[in-house]
Amino acid sequence: MHDDRSLVEGRLKRVLDERIRPAVYPESVPLDIAVWTAPGEPVPVEEGLAGPAEPIAAGDRWGAPWGTSWFRVSGTVPERWAGRTVEALLDLGFDENMPGFQCEGLVYRPDGTPVKGLNPRNQWVRIGAPVAGGEEVLLHIEAASNPVILDYHPFLPTTLGDKATAGTEPQYTLARMDLAVFDETVWQLVQDLEVLGELMAELPVDGARRWEILRAISGALDAVDLQDVNGTAAAARERLAGVLATPAPSTAHRISAVGHAHIDSAWLWPLRETVRKVARTTANMTALLEDEPEFVFAMSQAQQFAWIKEHRPEVYAKVKKAVAEGRFVPAGGMWVESDTNMPGSEAMARQFVHGKRFFLDEFGIENDEAWLPDTFGFAAGLPQIIKAAGSKWLLTQKISWSKINKFPHHTFRWEGIDGTRIFTHFPPVDTYNCAMTGAQIAHAARNFKEKGVARHSLAPTGWGDGGGGTTREMVAKAARLRGLEGSATVEWETPGAFFAKAEAEYPNPPVWVGELYLELHRATLTSQAKTKQGNRRSEHLLREAELWAATAAVRTGAPYPYERLDRIWKTVLLHQFHDILPGSSIAWVHREAARTYAGVAEELNEIIDGAQRALAGDPAGSTTLLFNSAPHARGGVAAGGAGPATGGGGAEVLPREDGGYVLSNGLLEVEIDARGLVVSVYDISAERETVAPGEAANLLQIHPDFPNQWDAWDVDEFYRNTVTDLTGLDELTPVEGTDAASVRLVRTFGASKVTQLLTLAPGVKRLDIDTEVDWHETEKFLKAAFPLDVHAERYASETQFGHVYRATHTNTSWEAAKFEACNHRFVHLEEPGWGVALVNDSTYGHDVTRTVRTSDAGTTTTVRVSLLRAPRFPDPETDQGVHRFRHALAPGASIGDAVREGYRINLPERAVTGDTEVAPLVTVDNDAVVVSALKLADDGSGDLVVRLYESTGGRAKVRVGLGFEATGLEATDLLERPLRDAGPVEGEERPETRERPELTDGAVRLSLRPFELITLRLTRG
């Protein structure tokens, strides 16, 4: 037989495009259209419905950037359509290739009841099936004219990302607004042909099944009368029935389809628009659930449920009903789909606390899975947090975006820094926007790495990023793929049902140890420095507020601000969303975030000040009390306590022979040369130099920064090829009038200016570096380099509840790929017996490299902290303006010292005048054990909650002393629920069980594994 594949395939495409798809709506009549444009921000529904609408017609322009237009469409169903299915086709001017990225609408009835959302892949509203004829139709559309930021030529700088700079030019041309007859038989034929055509293209050319489908399609096209598609569609479908009925074998790959609409809580749109995106999508999905009995939809992010509850209660009522039926599934158990690299320990824990508690309170649902399809890599402390929140599974897809190394598993156990293992799945479909195309389903089956030992994978199905969700076309395709020869089988299932099956069939999968590093989007650790700084400072202010409010409540009976802290935590958690904290959102988002963080700081400082004044006693007292919020004693003040500071020693600034200055305090001697560079940091007791021979530390370096794509997200390795050392000096002067030894230096470069204060305080082995940058560069990357005379093959970076080790070398492509990585408060490297810590108050990105000394071939190690970038997309003004950073170099530091110094720089003492010293509520007798949170229980019971963890990576015995009367003790999960039966420690081979803690003589004695976190709940007497 002659090979006529290309002939039939070409015929199928043209007949579908030009004859069959247009015949889905064989008759139509135009609707009358009027519009009212709301001034300013979106208005309540009742105001939009009542707005003074004026006529508008298809072909007219509408919609200034970020505006809201209320369309009113009206008409009459023709009498001749009686008995037929009729739909309204409402095209706001959509580009079908941009679902979620352009204009959208929410349709209402005249009484304000929401009907469904409109987007480029979902433009229809059912009027009747069947209609009687003569019905009057009146619908209202709340249409958002969101501008297209990410266009066909992506990453072009645009001012459209901020309402203040976007202008008023209309963005869209109103298209079809019609009543139309819907021919379901033709629509079903379209689905038949698309499924078979797409499957055929994926099958081997020499396989019989491909040719069987080809012949069936050819026969179906023969049965179609191109002049009467509607009259012959049924006959064409009959020609396809046989090939559609051929079942898949039992060995076929099995896909659990989960209805999904990944909605970024902010990205190329502001937070207020996400509120409406969620309403549109959930209105669509609840309607689809009513029409499709097998369909299941899952939505993560408790914040998005809370938005609907607050802003669209009518939609929320439908959501709650569908949740109760088990078909609309709250997934993930987190407040938002957050970044997981940068949030601190407590913030990462609270993502689960607030997310899971919302789902429990609202729906009575406990999530077993963490759901993070789009997060930019996963910190190694996360498995323990997931387990401590009462969950046991993780889903993500993003690691498939890695550019250098292909991850070796799709289903595996992920082991965190403490040994906790979490059953994890990466969908091999390689997208969180699966549309049920043949190519996607075939790719999932081919790509699945566990062939031969497992057969189940998951496909998040529906348009996402900007929302939209699953369409009726996707549901129809899934129905045909439920058991179709040549394809993986598809079944709608909840995430929990999938994970239960996957874990049961593959009980002993391979184990991946350590972070899940995304080999892409590394620059998100640095972009939008003010957002990152706002996050870090908010986290530590929340620690202080909880600590002192709880202490004041116990010591003085002061009221504890439960509701305020709950609200502020949720605000901070929202801004950890994986396009806000990483700095990859439009200008509007980050300008708004700056205002929000300022408000958060003001309110938290008010709470802290009130609690400390209540504790300090008489403000007319003669004592200046220092409140120490850090988890370690300092200045003679206990951790979590307040008292007069004690100090000693001195520091001096001396001129240096060859220019510059020497700072000395008896512990360190720091030489700053005439260029203002640190050329020596000598540890006097260790008789050890810190700075690599012939090198200079605190060296500012600038690189060109123009990645191949994803400007705010990416830094490509070639940026290192060109570097400029900033050694020009405008000013170098000693600072007088303080106990510390300090010098001030000023540099200018390009259009920018840097002012630094280098300080050696009395009695400490630490060089403090305060940096102010007035930054006005474009597409540049600013770093500060610290070449250290340390031979180290690995270094430690702080992460949640511990630290992770990374190689300093690039032996493998996996190590080479980590050329920019994340740390929290410190980076630490050491040789046996001596180490160095570099700590910070608000930066995350860094790189570490090794160099061989020319003099004696000894190895040195350079740590560079990333300070600022200047990408132009999606915010063309990224990072412009004044920034302030604090870093400190601590020679001779152990890992424990690094932990201590990291907390110190982020939690400065507060001075309050009073007459009453404050004893800590809780003390620990082992510095390796850190109290990460001290607060009153969220349920308002007055119980005290203490969370602590082992911070150095070793085993630790600790006595937790209580500075108050306690009558009861429970170890709890993160949600402060008792762990009644602590069974075998998951991830450890030893069979022992963890002992339940006991309260004896006003103290609790604990034995902690490396990096283990424990939450204690204490009942007050």
Coordinates of N, CA and C in Angstrom, one line a residue, residues 335-407:
W335 N -0.2 28.4 53.0 CA -1.0 29.7 52.9 C -0.9 30.2 51.4
V336 N 0.3 30.1 50.8 CA 0.5 30.3 49.4 C 1.5 29.3 48.9
E337 N 1.6 29.2 47.6 CA 2.7 28.4 47.0 C 4.0 29.2 47.1
S338 N 4.7 29.1 48.2 CA 5.7 30.1 48.5 C 7.0 29.6 47.9
D339 N 8.0 30.6 47.8 CA 9.4 30.2 47.6 C 9.7 29.4 48.8
T340 N 10.7 28.4 48.6 CA 11.1 27.6 49.8 C 12.6 27.8 50.0
N341 N 13.3 28.5 49.2 CA 14.7 28.8 49.5 C 14.9 29.9 50.5
M342 N 14.2 31.0 50.4 CA 14.5 32.2 51.2 C 13.7 32.3 52.5
P343 N 12.5 31.8 52.6 CA 11.8 32.0 53.8 C 12.5 31.4 55.0
G344 N 12.5 32.1 56.1 CA 13.2 31.5 57.3 C 12.5 30.3 57.9
S345 N 13.2 29.8 58.9 CA 12.6 28.5 59.5 C 11.2 28.7 60.0
E346 N 10.9 29.7 60.8 CA 9.6 29.8 61.3 C 8.6 30.2 60.2
A347 N 9.0 31.0 59.3 CA 8.1 31.4 58.2 C 7.7 30.2 57.4
M348 N 8.7 29.3 57.1 CA 8.3 28.1 56.3 C 7.4 27.2 57.1
A349 N 7.6 27.2 58.4 CA 6.7 26.4 59.2 C 5.3 27.0 59.2
R350 N 5.2 28.3 59.3 CA 3.9 29.0 59.4 C 3.2 28.9 58.1
Q351 N 3.8 28.8 57.0 CA 3.1 28.5 55.7 C 2.2 27.3 55.9
F352 N 2.7 26.3 56.5 CA 1.9 25.1 56.7 C 0.9 25.3 57.9
V353 N 1.3 26.0 58.9 CA 0.4 26.2 60.1 C -0.9 26.9 59.6
H354 N -0.7 28.0 58.9 CA -1.8 28.8 58.5 C -2.6 28.2 57.4
G355 N -1.9 27.6 56.5 CA -2.6 26.9 55.4 C -3.4 25.7 55.8
K356 N -2.8 24.8 56.6 CA -3.6 23.7 57.0 C -4.7 24.0 58.0
R357 N -4.4 25.0 58.9 CA -5.5 25.4 59.8 C -6.7 26.0 59.1
F358 N -6.4 26.8 58.0 CA -7.6 27.3 57.3 C -8.4 26.2 56.7
F359 N -7.8 25.2 56.1 CA -8.5 24.1 55.4 C -9.2 23.3 56.5
L360 N -8.6 23.1 57.6 CA -9.3 22.4 58.7 C -10.5 23.2 59.2
D361 N -10.3 24.4 59.5 CA -11.4 25.2 60.0 C -12.6 25.4 59.0
E362 N -12.2 25.6 57.8 CA -13.3 25.9 56.8 C -13.9 24.6 56.2
F363 N -13.1 23.6 56.0 CA -13.7 22.4 55.3 C -13.5 21.1 56.1
G364 N -12.8 21.1 57.2 CA -12.6 19.9 58.0 C -11.6 18.9 57.2
I365 N -10.7 19.5 56.4 CA -9.8 18.7 55.6 C -8.4 18.8 56.1
E366 N -7.7 17.7 56.2 CA -6.3 17.7 56.6 C -5.5 17.3 55.3
N367 N -4.6 18.1 54.9 CA -3.8 17.8 53.7 C -2.7 16.9 54.0
D368 N -2.5 15.9 53.2 CA -1.3 15.0 53.4 C -0.2 15.4 52.4
E369 N -0.5 16.2 51.4 CA 0.5 16.6 50.4 C 0.8 18.0 50.5
A370 N 2.1 18.3 50.2 CA 2.5 19.7 49.9 C 2.5 19.8 48.3
W371 N 2.0 20.9 47.9 CA 1.7 21.1 46.4 C 2.4 22.3 45.9
L372 N 3.5 22.2 45.3 CA 4.3 23.3 44.9 C 4.8 23.1 43.4
P373 N 3.9 23.1 42.5 CA 4.4 22.8 41.1 C 5.4 23.8 40.5
D374 N 5.3 25.1 40.9 CA 6.1 26.1 40.2 C 7.1 26.8 41.0
T375 N 7.5 26.3 42.2 CA 8.5 26.9 43.1 C 9.9 26.6 42.6
F376 N 10.8 27.6 42.7 CA 12.1 27.7 42.1 C 13.1 26.9 42.9
G377 N 12.9 25.6 43.1 CA 13.9 24.8 43.9 C 13.4 24.7 45.3
F378 N 14.0 23.7 46.0 CA 13.5 23.3 47.3 C 14.6 23.1 48.3
A379 N 14.6 23.9 49.4 CA 15.6 23.9 50.4 C 15.6 22.5 51.2
A380 N 16.8 22.1 51.6 CA 17.0 20.8 52.2 C 16.3 20.7 53.6
G381 N 15.9 21.7 54.2 CA 15.2 21.6 55.5 C 13.7 21.3 55.3
L382 N 13.2 21.4 54.1 CA 11.7 21.3 53.9 C 11.1 19.9 54.3
P383 N 11.7 18.8 54.0 CA 11.1 17.5 54.4 C 10.7 17.5 55.8
Q384 N 11.5 17.9 56.7 CA 11.2 17.9 58.2 C 10.0 18.8 58.5
I385 N 9.9 19.9 57.8 CA 8.8 20.8 58.0 C 7.5 20.2 57.6
I386 N 7.6 19.6 56.4 CA 6.4 19.0 55.8 C 5.9 17.9 56.8
K387 N 6.8 17.1 57.3 CA 6.4 16.0 58.2 C 5.9 16.6 59.6
A388 N 6.6 17.6 60.0 CA 6.2 18.2 61.3 C 4.8 18.9 61.3
A389 N 4.4 19.2 60.0 CA 3.0 19.8 59.8 C 2.0 18.7 59.7
G390 N 2.4 17.5 59.7 CA 1.4 16.4 59.6 C 1.2 15.9 58.2
S391 N 2.0 16.3 57.3 CA 1.9 15.9 55.9 C 3.0 14.9 55.6
K392 N 2.9 14.2 54.4 CA 3.8 13.1 54.1 C 4.2 13.0 52.6
W393 N 3.6 13.9 51.7 CA 3.9 13.8 50.3 C 4.2 15.2 49.8
L394 N 4.9 15.2 48.6 CA 5.3 16.5 48.0 C 5.1 16.3 46.5
L395 N 4.5 17.3 45.8 CA 4.4 17.3 44.4 C 5.1 18.6 43.9
T396 N 5.9 18.5 42.9 CA 6.4 19.7 42.2 C 6.7 19.3 40.7
Q397 N 6.8 20.3 39.9 CA 7.1 20.0 38.5 C 8.3 20.8 38.0
K398 N 8.7 21.8 38.8 CA 9.6 22.8 38.3 C 11.0 22.3 38.0
I399 N 11.4 21.3 38.7 CA 12.8 20.8 38.5 C 13.0 20.3 37.1
S400 N 11.9 20.0 36.3 CA 12.1 19.7 34.9 C 12.6 20.8 34.1
W401 N 12.6 22.0 34.6 CA 13.1 23.2 33.9 C 14.6 23.3 34.0
S402 N 15.3 22.5 34.8 CA 16.7 22.6 35.0 C 17.4 22.5 33.6
K403 N 18.4 23.3 33.4 CA 19.0 23.4 32.1 C 20.3 22.5 31.9
I404 N 20.9 22.0 33.0 CA 22.2 21.3 32.8 C 22.0 19.8 33.0
N405 N 21.5 19.5 34.2 CA 21.4 18.0 34.5 C 19.9 17.6 34.6
K406 N 19.6 16.5 34.0 CA 18.2 16.0 34.1 C 18.0 15.2 35.4
F407 N 17.0 15.5 36.1 CA 16.8 14.9 37.4 C 16.5 13.4 37.1

